[in-house]
PDB file of C-alpha atoms and ligand atoms in Angstrom:
ATOM      1  CA  MET A   1      -3.332  38.822 -40.747  1.00  0.00           C
ATOM      2  CA  LEU A   2      -7.084  38.991 -41.397  1.00  0.00           C
ATOM      3  CA  ASN A   3      -6.480  38.721 -45.120  1.00  0.00           C
ATOM      4  CA  ASP A   4      -4.236  35.716 -44.628  1.00  0.00           C
ATOM      5  CA  VAL A   5      -5.363  32.170 -45.093  1.00  0.00           C
ATOM      6  CA  LEU A   6      -4.113  29.916 -42.320  1.00  0.00           C
ATOM      7  CA  ILE A   7      -3.727  26.160 -42.696  1.00  0.00           C
ATOM      8  CA  SER A   8      -4.311  23.696 -39.875  1.00  0.00           C
ATOM      9  CA  PRO A   9      -3.462  20.084 -40.806  1.00  0.00           C
ATOM     10  CA  SER A  10      -5.493  17.554 -38.800  1.00  0.00           C
ATOM     11  CA  ILE A  11      -3.272  14.827 -37.431  1.00  0.00           C
ATOM     12  CA  LEU A  12      -6.301  12.547 -37.123  1.00  0.00           C
ATOM     13  CA  ALA A  13      -5.399  11.632 -40.712  1.00  0.00           C
ATOM     14  CA  ALA A  14      -1.664  11.221 -40.001  1.00  0.00           C
ATOM     15  CA  ASP A  15       0.263   7.967 -39.703  1.00  0.00           C
ATOM     16  CA  PHE A  16       0.476   7.547 -35.899  1.00  0.00           C
ATOM     17  CA  LEU A  17       3.339   5.098 -36.229  1.00  0.00           C
ATOM     18  CA  HIS A  18       5.474   8.003 -37.474  1.00  0.00           C
ATOM     19  CA  LEU A  19       3.924  10.945 -35.660  1.00  0.00           C
ATOM     20  CA  GLU A  20       7.168  12.875 -35.242  1.00  0.00           C
ATOM     21  CA  ASP A  21       7.912  12.726 -38.994  1.00  0.00           C
ATOM     22  CA  GLU A  22       4.297  13.549 -39.826  1.00  0.00           C
ATOM     23  CA  LEU A  23       4.435  16.673 -37.652  1.00  0.00           C
ATOM     24  CA  ALA A  24       7.756  17.708 -39.218  1.00  0.00           C
ATOM     25  CA  SER A  25       6.293  17.211 -42.702  1.00  0.00           C
ATOM     26  CA  VAL A  26       3.779  20.059 -42.166  1.00  0.00           C
ATOM     27  CA  SER A  27       6.062  22.570 -40.443  1.00  0.00           C
ATOM     28  CA  ASN A  28       5.094  25.130 -43.129  1.00  0.00           C
ATOM     29  CA  ALA A  29       1.490  25.160 -41.790  1.00  0.00           C
ATOM     30  CA  ASP A  30       0.124  27.700 -39.292  1.00  0.00           C
ATOM     31  CA  PHE A  31      -1.414  25.367 -36.706  1.00  0.00           C
ATOM     32  CA  ILE A  32      -1.631  21.681 -35.912  1.00  0.00           C
ATOM     33  CA  HIS A  33      -5.280  20.602 -35.614  1.00  0.00           C
ATOM     34  CA  TYR A  34      -5.791  18.096 -32.780  1.00  0.00           C
ATOM     35  CA  ASP A  35      -9.148  16.280 -32.810  1.00  0.00           C
ATOM     36  CA  VAL A  36     -10.354  15.026 -29.443  1.00  0.00           C
ATOM     37  CA  MET A  37     -13.213  12.475 -29.751  1.00  0.00           C
ATOM     38  CA  ASP A  38     -14.894  10.825 -26.802  1.00  0.00           C
ATOM     39  CA  GLY A  39     -17.055   8.088 -28.358  1.00  0.00           C
ATOM     40  CA  ASP A  40     -20.162   9.829 -27.000  1.00  0.00           C
ATOM     41  CA  PHE A  41     -20.597  13.214 -28.656  1.00  0.00           C
ATOM     42  CA  VAL A  42     -19.124  11.629 -31.781  1.00  0.00           C
ATOM     43  CA  PRO A  43     -19.042   7.962 -32.793  1.00  0.00           C
ATOM     44  CA  ASN A  44     -15.266   7.589 -32.591  1.00  0.00           C
ATOM     45  CA  ILE A  45     -12.497   7.799 -30.011  1.00  0.00           C
ATOM     46  CA  SER A  46      -9.202   9.491 -30.822  1.00  0.00           C
ATOM     47  CA  PHE A  47      -6.773  10.918 -28.288  1.00  0.00           C
ATOM     48  CA  GLY A  48      -6.774  12.949 -25.079  1.00  0.00           C
ATOM     49  CA  PRO A  49      -4.509  15.294 -23.120  1.00  0.00           C
ATOM     50  CA  GLY A  50      -1.672  12.754 -22.772  1.00  0.00           C
ATOM     51  CA  ILE A  51      -0.947  12.520 -26.496  1.00  0.00           C
ATOM     52  CA  LEU A  52      -1.386  16.316 -26.737  1.00  0.00           C
ATOM     53  CA  ARG A  53       1.677  16.715 -24.500  1.00  0.00           C
ATOM     54  CA  THR A  54       3.598  14.444 -26.892  1.00  0.00           C
ATOM     55  CA  VAL A  55       2.434  16.418 -29.926  1.00  0.00           C
ATOM     56  CA  LYS A  56       3.507  19.679 -28.250  1.00  0.00           C
ATOM     57  CA  ARG A  57       7.032  18.227 -27.945  1.00  0.00           C
ATOM     58  CA  GLY A  58       7.018  17.355 -31.646  1.00  0.00           C
ATOM     59  CA  THR A  59       6.091  20.742 -33.124  1.00  0.00           C
ATOM     60  CA  ASP A  60       6.813  24.444 -32.758  1.00  0.00           C
ATOM     61  CA  LEU A  61       3.449  25.334 -34.309  1.00  0.00           C
ATOM     62  CA  PRO A  62       0.539  26.405 -32.107  1.00  0.00           C
ATOM     63  CA  VAL A  63      -1.834  23.500 -31.523  1.00  0.00           C
ATOM     64  CA  ASP A  64      -5.481  24.062 -32.311  1.00  0.00           C
ATOM     65  CA  VAL A  65      -7.428  21.604 -30.125  1.00  0.00           C
ATOM     66  CA  HIS A  66     -10.921  20.654 -31.315  1.00  0.00           C
ATOM     67  CA  MET A  67     -12.814  19.024 -28.434  1.00  0.00           C
ATOM     68  CA  MET A  68     -15.619  16.819 -29.725  1.00  0.00           C
ATOM     69  CA  VAL A  69     -16.709  15.736 -26.269  1.00  0.00           C
ATOM     70  CA  SER A  70     -20.029  15.733 -24.396  1.00  0.00           C
ATOM     71  CA  ASN A  71     -18.591  17.295 -21.236  1.00  0.00           C
ATOM     72  CA  PRO A  72     -16.282  20.200 -22.163  1.00  0.00           C
ATOM     73  CA  ASP A  73     -17.021  22.018 -18.865  1.00  0.00           C
ATOM     74  CA  GLU A  74     -15.408  19.113 -17.006  1.00  0.00           C
ATOM     75  CA  VAL A  75     -12.408  18.369 -19.220  1.00  0.00           C
ATOM     76  CA  PHE A  76     -11.296  21.602 -20.892  1.00  0.00           C
ATOM     77  CA  ARG A  77      -8.740  22.458 -18.181  1.00  0.00           C
ATOM     78  CA  ASP A  78      -6.897  19.199 -18.920  1.00  0.00           C
ATOM     79  CA  TYR A  79      -6.237  20.455 -22.452  1.00  0.00           C
ATOM     80  CA  LEU A  80      -5.047  23.855 -21.218  1.00  0.00           C
ATOM     81  CA  ASP A  81      -2.698  22.063 -18.811  1.00  0.00           C
ATOM     82  CA  ALA A  82      -1.436  19.918 -21.699  1.00  0.00           C
ATOM     83  CA  GLY A  83      -0.610  23.014 -23.775  1.00  0.00           C
ATOM     84  CA  ALA A  84      -3.562  23.750 -26.090  1.00  0.00           C
ATOM     85  CA  ASP A  85      -2.895  27.105 -27.783  1.00  0.00           C
ATOM     86  CA  VAL A  86      -6.365  27.480 -29.291  1.00  0.00           C
ATOM     87  CA  LEU A  87      -9.127  25.550 -27.531  1.00  0.00           C
ATOM     88  CA  THR A  88     -12.444  24.818 -29.253  1.00  0.00           C
ATOM     89  CA  PHE A  89     -15.571  23.372 -27.665  1.00  0.00           C
ATOM     90  CA  HIS A  90     -18.908  22.651 -29.332  1.00  0.00           C
ATOM     91  CA  ALA A  91     -21.921  24.943 -28.871  1.00  0.00           C
ATOM     92  CA  GLU A  92     -24.101  21.813 -28.686  1.00  0.00           C
ATOM     93  CA  THR A  93     -22.304  20.584 -25.557  1.00  0.00           C
ATOM     94  CA  ALA A  94     -21.252  23.428 -23.239  1.00  0.00           C
ATOM     95  CA  LYS A  95     -23.228  24.081 -20.058  1.00  0.00           C
ATOM     96  CA  HIS A  96     -21.495  27.362 -19.205  1.00  0.00           C
ATOM     97  CA  ALA A  97     -19.906  28.664 -22.380  1.00  0.00           C
ATOM     98  CA  HIS A  98     -18.893  32.112 -21.079  1.00  0.00           C
ATOM     99  CA  ARG A  99     -17.228  30.572 -18.060  1.00  0.00           C
ATOM    100  CA  ILE A 100     -15.146  28.249 -20.259  1.00  0.00           C
ATOM    101  CA  VAL A 101     -14.137  31.124 -22.549  1.00  0.00           C
ATOM    102  CA  ASP A 102     -13.185  33.279 -19.553  1.00  0.00           C
ATOM    103  CA  GLU A 103     -10.964  30.619 -18.102  1.00  0.00           C
ATOM    104  CA  ILE A 104      -9.275  29.955 -21.448  1.00  0.00           C
ATOM    105  CA  HIS A 105      -8.507  33.679 -21.719  1.00  0.00           C
ATOM    106  CA  LYS A 106      -7.243  33.901 -18.143  1.00  0.00           C
ATOM    107  CA  ARG A 107      -4.723  31.208 -19.074  1.00  0.00           C
ATOM    108  CA  GLY A 108      -3.577  33.351 -22.025  1.00  0.00           C
ATOM    109  CA  ARG A 109      -4.932  31.028 -24.734  1.00  0.00           C
ATOM    110  CA  ARG A 110      -7.369  31.583 -27.571  1.00  0.00           C
ATOM    111  CA  ALA A 111     -10.987  30.402 -27.295  1.00  0.00           C
ATOM    112  CA  ALA A 112     -13.265  29.061 -30.021  1.00  0.00           C
ATOM    113  CA  VAL A 113     -16.740  27.584 -30.349  1.00  0.00           C
ATOM    114  CA  ALA A 114     -17.654  24.991 -32.992  1.00  0.00           C
ATOM    115  CA  ILE A 115     -21.033  24.345 -34.579  1.00  0.00           C
ATOM    116  CA  ASN A 116     -22.168  21.175 -36.328  1.00  0.00           C
ATOM    117  CA  PRO A 117     -23.659  21.402 -39.833  1.00  0.00           C
ATOM    118  CA  GLY A 118     -27.165  21.064 -38.354  1.00  0.00           C
ATOM    119  CA  THR A 119     -26.710  23.753 -35.691  1.00  0.00           C
ATOM    120  CA  ALA A 120     -28.090  27.232 -36.333  1.00  0.00           C
ATOM    121  CA  VAL A 121     -25.534  30.031 -36.629  1.00  0.00           C
ATOM    122  CA  SER A 122     -27.844  32.095 -34.400  1.00  0.00           C
ATOM    123  CA  SER A 123     -26.877  29.839 -31.471  1.00  0.00           C
ATOM    124  CA  LEU A 124     -23.590  31.825 -31.414  1.00  0.00           C
ATOM    125  CA  GLU A 125     -25.349  35.161 -30.870  1.00  0.00           C
ATOM    126  CA  ALA A 126     -24.708  35.362 -27.111  1.00  0.00           C
ATOM    127  CA  ILE A 127     -21.057  34.283 -27.242  1.00  0.00           C
ATOM    128  CA  ILE A 128     -19.713  35.714 -30.519  1.00  0.00           C
ATOM    129  CA  ASP A 129     -18.371  38.917 -28.896  1.00  0.00           C
ATOM    130  CA  TYR A 130     -15.988  36.886 -26.724  1.00  0.00           C
ATOM    131  CA  LEU A 131     -14.465  34.502 -29.262  1.00  0.00           C
ATOM    132  CA  ASP A 132     -11.091  34.462 -30.989  1.00  0.00           C
ATOM    133  CA  MET A 133     -12.339  31.905 -33.482  1.00  0.00           C
ATOM    134  CA  VAL A 134     -15.485  30.120 -34.656  1.00  0.00           C
ATOM    135  CA  LEU A 135     -15.171  26.610 -36.094  1.00  0.00           C
ATOM    136  CA  VAL A 136     -17.772  25.741 -38.720  1.00  0.00           C
ATOM    137  CA  MET A 137     -18.099  21.989 -39.245  1.00  0.00           C
ATOM    138  CA  SER A 138     -18.586  21.089 -42.889  1.00  0.00           C
ATOM    139  CA  VAL A 139     -19.148  17.376 -42.151  1.00  0.00           C
ATOM    140  CA  ASN A 140     -20.788  15.688 -39.189  1.00  0.00           C
ATOM    141  CA  PRO A 141     -17.809  15.279 -36.882  1.00  0.00           C
ATOM    142  CA  GLY A 142     -16.252  11.902 -36.121  1.00  0.00           C
ATOM    143  CA  PHE A 143     -14.008  10.878 -38.995  1.00  0.00           C
ATOM    144  CA  SER A 144     -11.524  12.151 -41.533  1.00  0.00           C
ATOM    145  CA  GLY A 145     -12.180  11.703 -45.219  1.00  0.00           C
ATOM    146  CA  GLN A 146     -15.908  12.553 -45.301  1.00  0.00           C
ATOM    147  CA  LYS A 147     -17.687  14.481 -48.023  1.00  0.00           C
ATOM    148  CA  PHE A 148     -18.092  18.251 -47.677  1.00  0.00           C
ATOM    149  CA  ILE A 149     -21.719  19.319 -47.009  1.00  0.00           C
ATOM    150  CA  GLU A 150     -22.779  22.059 -49.435  1.00  0.00           C
ATOM    151  CA  HIS A 151     -25.075  23.756 -46.871  1.00  0.00           C
ATOM    152  CA  THR A 152     -21.839  24.954 -45.234  1.00  0.00           C
ATOM    153  CA  TYR A 153     -21.723  27.915 -47.641  1.00  0.00           C
ATOM    154  CA  ASN A 154     -24.972  29.193 -46.076  1.00  0.00           C
ATOM    155  CA  GLN A 155     -23.527  28.706 -42.602  1.00  0.00           C
ATOM    156  CA  LEU A 156     -20.453  30.749 -43.561  1.00  0.00           C
ATOM    157  CA  THR A 157     -22.527  33.515 -45.133  1.00  0.00           C
ATOM    158  CA  GLN A 158     -24.771  33.768 -42.072  1.00  0.00           C
ATOM    159  CA  LEU A 159     -21.786  33.732 -39.730  1.00  0.00           C
ATOM    160  CA  THR A 160     -20.124  36.535 -41.682  1.00  0.00           C
ATOM    161  CA  LYS A 161     -23.335  38.576 -41.293  1.00  0.00           C
ATOM    162  CA  LEU A 162     -23.537  37.833 -37.573  1.00  0.00           C
ATOM    163  CA  CYS A 163     -19.910  38.943 -37.072  1.00  0.00           C
ATOM    164  CA  ARG A 164     -20.551  42.122 -39.047  1.00  0.00           C
ATOM    165  CA  SER A 165     -23.641  42.986 -37.030  1.00  0.00           C
ATOM    166  CA  HIS A 166     -21.582  42.595 -33.832  1.00  0.00           C
ATOM    167  CA  SER A 167     -18.546  44.437 -35.293  1.00  0.00           C
ATOM    168  CA  VAL A 168     -16.256  41.517 -34.430  1.00  0.00           C
ATOM    169  CA  ARG A 169     -13.763  39.654 -36.595  1.00  0.00           C
ATOM    170  CA  PRO A 170     -12.939  36.273 -35.065  1.00  0.00           C
ATOM    171  CA  MET A 171     -10.969  33.807 -37.164  1.00  0.00           C
ATOM    172  CA  ILE A 172     -13.362  31.513 -39.012  1.00  0.00           C
ATOM    173  CA  GLU A 173     -12.161  27.939 -39.260  1.00  0.00           C
ATOM    174  CA  ILE A 174     -13.730  25.410 -41.573  1.00  0.00           C
ATOM    175  CA  ASP A 175     -13.326  21.706 -40.856  1.00  0.00           C
ATOM    176  CA  GLY A 176     -14.284  18.640 -42.869  1.00  0.00           C
ATOM    177  CA  GLY A 177     -13.790  17.707 -46.499  1.00  0.00           C
ATOM    178  CA  ILE A 178     -11.620  20.738 -47.300  1.00  0.00           C
ATOM    179  CA  SER A 179      -9.098  20.421 -50.137  1.00  0.00           C
ATOM    180  CA  PRO A 180      -7.524  22.650 -52.802  1.00  0.00           C
ATOM    181  CA  LYS A 181     -10.701  21.993 -54.823  1.00  0.00           C
ATOM    182  CA  ASN A 182     -13.050  23.912 -52.496  1.00  0.00           C
ATOM    183  CA  ALA A 183     -10.551  26.095 -50.577  1.00  0.00           C
ATOM    184  CA  ALA A 184     -11.181  29.191 -52.710  1.00  0.00           C
ATOM    185  CA  GLN A 185     -14.957  28.896 -52.401  1.00  0.00           C
ATOM    186  CA  VAL A 186     -15.008  28.467 -48.611  1.00  0.00           C
ATOM    187  CA  VAL A 187     -12.636  31.407 -48.165  1.00  0.00           C
ATOM    188  CA  ALA A 188     -14.758  33.526 -50.493  1.00  0.00           C
ATOM    189  CA  ALA A 189     -17.746  32.667 -48.259  1.00  0.00           C
ATOM    190  CA  GLY A 190     -15.909  33.813 -45.125  1.00  0.00           C
ATOM    191  CA  ALA A 191     -13.481  31.155 -43.828  1.00  0.00           C
ATOM    192  CA  ASN A 192      -9.833  32.029 -43.159  1.00  0.00           C
ATOM    193  CA  VAL A 193      -8.508  28.984 -41.307  1.00  0.00           C
ATOM    194  CA  LEU A 194      -8.649  25.762 -43.317  1.00  0.00           C
ATOM    195  CA  VAL A 195      -8.388  22.361 -41.646  1.00  0.00           C
ATOM    196  CA  GLY A 196      -6.967  19.664 -43.886  1.00  0.00           C
ATOM    197  CA  GLY A 197      -6.971  16.032 -42.801  1.00  0.00           C
ATOM    198  CA  SER A 198      -6.947  13.600 -45.703  1.00  0.00           C
ATOM    199  CA  ALA A 199      -6.201  16.354 -48.238  1.00  0.00           C
ATOM    200  CA  VAL A 200      -2.857  16.917 -46.492  1.00  0.00           C
ATOM    201  CA  PHE A 201      -1.834  13.563 -45.030  1.00  0.00           C
ATOM    202  CA  ASP A 202      -3.011  11.381 -47.930  1.00  0.00           C
ATOM    203  CA  ALA A 203      -1.109  13.585 -50.402  1.00  0.00           C
ATOM    204  CA  PRO A 204       2.305  12.323 -51.553  1.00  0.00           C
ATOM    205  CA  ASP A 205       3.972  15.590 -50.434  1.00  0.00           C
ATOM    206  CA  HIS A 206       2.370  17.012 -47.278  1.00  0.00           C
ATOM    207  CA  ALA A 207       4.163  20.379 -47.349  1.00  0.00           C
ATOM    208  CA  GLN A 208       3.124  20.838 -50.967  1.00  0.00           C
ATOM    209  CA  ALA A 209      -0.486  20.010 -50.052  1.00  0.00           C
ATOM    210  CA  VAL A 210      -0.364  22.717 -47.345  1.00  0.00           C
ATOM    211  CA  GLU A 211       0.912  25.224 -49.911  1.00  0.00           C
ATOM    212  CA  ASP A 212      -1.737  24.159 -52.445  1.00  0.00           C
ATOM    213  CA  MET A 213      -4.503  24.714 -49.863  1.00  0.00           C
ATOM    214  CA  ARG A 214      -3.059  28.127 -48.994  1.00  0.00           C
ATOM    215  CA  ARG A 215      -2.656  29.188 -52.625  1.00  0.00           C
ATOM    216  CA  CYS A 216      -6.229  28.182 -53.468  1.00  0.00           C
ATOM    217  CA  GLY A 217      -7.514  29.811 -50.277  1.00  0.00           C
ATOM    218  CA  LEU A 218      -5.795  33.064 -51.197  1.00  0.00           C
ATOM    219  CA  MET A 219      -7.633  33.023 -54.532  1.00  0.00           C
ATOM    220  CA  GLY A 220     -10.810  33.027 -52.428  1.00  0.00           C
ATOM    221  CA  MET A 221      -9.597  36.203 -50.680  1.00  0.00           C
ATOM    222  CA  GLU A 222      -9.302  37.811 -54.120  1.00  0.00           C
ATOM    223  CA  LEU A 223     -12.875  36.691 -54.938  1.00  0.00           C
ATOM    224  CA  ARG A 224     -14.106  38.411 -51.758  1.00  0.00           C
ATOM    225  CA  ARG A 225     -12.808  41.722 -53.098  1.00  0.00           C
ATOM    226  CA  LEU A 226     -14.704  41.478 -56.414  1.00  0.00           C
TER     227      LEU A 226
HETATM  228  C1  DX5 B   1     -13.802  15.499 -38.272  1.00  0.00           C
HETATM  229  C2  DX5 B   1     -12.620  16.213 -37.666  1.00  0.00           C
HETATM  230  C3  DX5 B   1     -11.757  16.790 -38.708  1.00  0.00           C
HETATM  231  C4  DX5 B   1     -11.133  15.777 -39.633  1.00  0.00           C
HETATM  232  C5  DX5 B   1     -10.899  16.451 -40.948  1.00  0.00           C
HETATM  233  O1  DX5 B   1     -14.661  15.123 -37.271  1.00  0.00           O
HETATM  234  O2  DX5 B   1     -13.042  17.262 -36.798  1.00  0.00           O
HETATM  235  O3  DX5 B   1     -10.786  17.678 -38.192  1.00  0.00           O
HETATM  236  O4  DX5 B   1      -9.936  15.226 -39.155  1.00  0.00           O
HETATM  237  O5  DX5 B   1     -10.518  15.503 -41.895  1.00  0.00           O
HETATM  238  P1  DX5 B   1     -10.787  15.737 -43.464  1.00  0.00           P
HETATM  239  O6  DX5 B   1     -10.093  17.015 -43.830  1.00  0.00           O
HETATM  240  O7  DX5 B   1     -10.211  14.512 -44.108  1.00  0.00           O
HETATM  241  O8  DX5 B   1     -12.283  15.830 -43.634  1.00  0.00           O
HETATM  242 ZN1   ZN B   2     -11.524  18.867 -36.264  1.00  0.00          ZN
END
């Protein structure tokens, strides 16, 4: 499992007019990535808990919910009620991070914290022992189709060190501008869950794009061993 590379297609880049078909087209993935944007923490508005219930009816895959909201302490329970399997909130936003993580775990779900490209990895120090996953943003969140920020490799390297020093091995998800072109490199630097928005849903064959990301990611696992 820890040497696997997991793929999480972001339906922010899907064709909403055909959401059911879009979900079916990536059934070979490991998660569905569901981007919640509130127009405050990020300059865009996407979807909330209502559409999450619809998405849960359209897929058997676990749904990985990425909350880009200013008030996660107030709204996170709505996403648990709607069926989030993995629930991510941003380190820059939470008032009581341990309390949120505790409640996610009490509901039997997995908990993750995300950091923006400009947020220090050290801000995870106090919470890292309690997390199932860390999400490293490789673009400033808000939109699909943005360019990968190269500083992300440093973030991944520092996060790997932090996890080692705490003897923990959470999943490390990377989100923003990921494609088969950089999948091997980000996995080599420590990521093992790859979010793909435009790289999956703008490709002519979505299932093939998922496999391409996985195959390239697995090459990165080989690089780690060298
Ligand atoms: C960006 C979102 C991402 C986005 C990824 O704010 O969190 O999940 O949909 O899209 P791509 O892979 O196109 O950068
Ligand atoms: Zn996301």
